[in-house]
XYZ file of C-alpha atoms in Angstrom:
168
model
C 345.301 168.194 289.822
C 342.778 166.990 291.497
C 342.714 163.558 293.171
C 339.997 161.141 292.897
C 338.732 160.543 296.505
C 340.020 156.937 297.167
C 343.477 158.654 297.433
C 342.029 160.810 300.365
C 340.657 157.639 302.009
C 343.133 155.502 301.150
C 344.332 155.016 304.753
C 340.814 154.961 306.543
C 339.140 151.898 307.520
C 335.589 153.509 306.486
C 337.267 152.993 303.237
C 337.123 149.114 303.422
C 333.568 149.217 304.755
C 330.463 148.752 302.146
C 327.807 150.727 303.431
C 330.020 153.924 303.608
C 331.629 152.731 299.870
C 328.003 153.255 298.821
C 327.397 156.037 300.598
C 329.795 157.970 298.095
C 327.963 155.985 295.383
C 324.955 157.879 296.038
C 326.388 161.163 297.106
C 327.848 161.119 293.382
C 324.278 160.081 291.857
C 322.907 162.481 293.228
C 325.231 165.546 292.671
C 325.554 163.961 288.866
C 321.871 164.100 288.375
C 321.331 167.447 290.252
C 324.116 169.237 287.774
C 321.969 167.924 284.667
C 318.626 169.627 285.913
C 317.227 166.563 287.241
C 315.372 166.712 290.233
C 316.621 163.856 292.807
C 314.580 162.785 296.076
C 315.637 160.422 298.361
C 313.690 157.879 300.453
C 313.443 158.905 304.268
C 314.121 155.138 305.083
C 316.572 152.528 304.144
C 313.942 149.620 304.144
C 313.459 150.098 299.971
C 314.828 148.674 297.019
C 315.927 151.507 295.689
C 318.044 154.363 296.887
C 316.774 157.311 294.573
C 314.173 158.826 292.799
C 314.636 160.766 289.830
C 311.833 163.072 288.047
C 312.782 162.895 283.935
C 310.269 164.761 282.106
C 307.563 163.943 284.597
C 308.138 160.462 284.699
C 309.405 159.334 288.068
C 312.205 156.680 288.022
C 313.679 154.333 290.822
C 317.278 154.180 291.044
C 319.734 151.591 292.753
C 322.917 152.919 292.921
C 325.880 150.578 293.004
C 329.254 151.451 293.434
C 333.188 149.750 292.793
C 336.011 150.425 294.525
C 338.729 150.040 291.509
C 339.422 149.064 287.926
C 340.769 145.570 287.059
C 342.193 144.108 283.809
C 340.562 147.114 282.107
C 337.196 146.324 283.350
C 334.702 147.640 285.957
C 332.939 145.306 287.896
C 329.490 146.174 289.270
C 328.166 143.807 291.928
C 323.905 144.351 290.982
C 322.340 142.150 293.740
C 321.650 142.359 297.286
C 322.457 141.041 300.353
C 319.965 140.032 303.289
C 321.908 141.316 306.074
C 320.546 138.546 308.518
C 321.043 135.207 306.322
C 323.540 136.810 304.051
C 321.648 135.317 300.874
C 322.387 137.241 297.739
C 319.208 137.835 295.303
C 318.724 139.944 292.827
C 315.949 142.788 292.148
C 312.272 142.260 290.583
C 311.491 144.270 287.323
C 308.532 146.226 289.704
C 311.168 147.304 292.382
C 313.765 149.829 290.153
C 314.162 150.956 287.047
C 317.725 151.797 286.570
C 321.331 151.731 288.090
C 323.573 154.241 288.967
C 327.140 152.780 288.232
C 329.929 154.754 290.140
C 333.578 154.017 290.033
C 335.777 155.884 292.564
C 339.063 154.997 291.004
C 338.551 156.898 287.534
C 335.036 158.495 288.693
C 332.861 157.141 285.705
C 329.315 157.718 285.977
C 327.285 155.309 284.314
C 323.719 154.234 284.104
C 321.684 150.951 282.976
C 318.501 149.529 282.964
C 317.261 146.466 284.865
C 315.801 145.255 282.382
C 319.265 145.392 280.181
C 320.826 143.009 283.352
C 317.376 141.679 284.788
C 318.603 137.964 286.781
C 322.131 139.244 286.723
C 323.936 139.301 289.915
C 327.290 141.618 288.132
C 327.601 143.769 285.737
C 330.652 144.400 283.871
C 331.876 147.707 282.108
C 334.916 147.781 279.928
C 337.116 150.561 279.213
C 339.738 148.570 276.773
C 338.433 146.078 274.059
C 338.938 142.404 275.136
C 342.095 140.961 274.375
C 340.254 138.092 272.385
C 338.412 140.686 270.327
C 335.572 139.044 271.411
C 332.286 142.370 271.409
C 329.044 140.024 271.939
C 327.648 140.697 274.921
C 330.276 143.357 275.704
C 329.247 146.242 277.354
C 331.186 149.516 277.119
C 331.831 152.483 279.312
C 330.951 155.342 276.597
C 327.736 153.676 275.857
C 326.611 153.023 279.022
C 328.032 156.586 280.729
C 324.999 158.782 282.253
C 325.843 161.413 279.384
C 324.891 158.638 276.586
C 322.015 157.336 278.860
C 320.154 160.371 280.158
C 318.913 161.794 276.130
C 317.620 158.340 275.772
C 315.540 158.701 279.037
C 314.382 162.372 277.876
C 312.995 161.112 274.498
C 310.788 158.060 275.996
C 307.218 158.748 275.020
C 304.507 157.157 276.611
C 301.470 156.006 274.528
C 298.435 157.799 275.948
C 296.591 154.068 276.852
C 299.650 152.845 278.850
C 298.354 154.003 282.327
C 295.090 152.318 281.463
C 296.884 149.017 281.020
C 297.957 149.097 284.402
């Protein structure tokens, strides 16, 4: 049996470092896209709003990686905002800064993908593993819908209208 990486890092202080946790998510994202045959580029500097660029059918998408350590109450909670290192202020990403979030949960090795357009303006995204106890299903995001294997085919089938680039 292979243990998830969080078991191996349990006693290491780095596990509580948010930058280290983010690095785990980025490494997993690169591996997951690469093993599916999707070319990945990583910016040289850290001052850009995106972590990776993926090339799907010759269309480039800016991807921001978000990682959570564990599952609580049957759901994974991903904080999809960003924090200003100087002021501590939180802000959301703008529509021209990124295209997708890659979501990774260390506890269960979940890999997901969600469009910024779907969660625009939100600071947090909850992905459910089990149905809600109150049986409410409106606006509930289930893990199967947003898994990387269910979302990538949607990206690969996107057709760009030939006049799209003329309107830019």
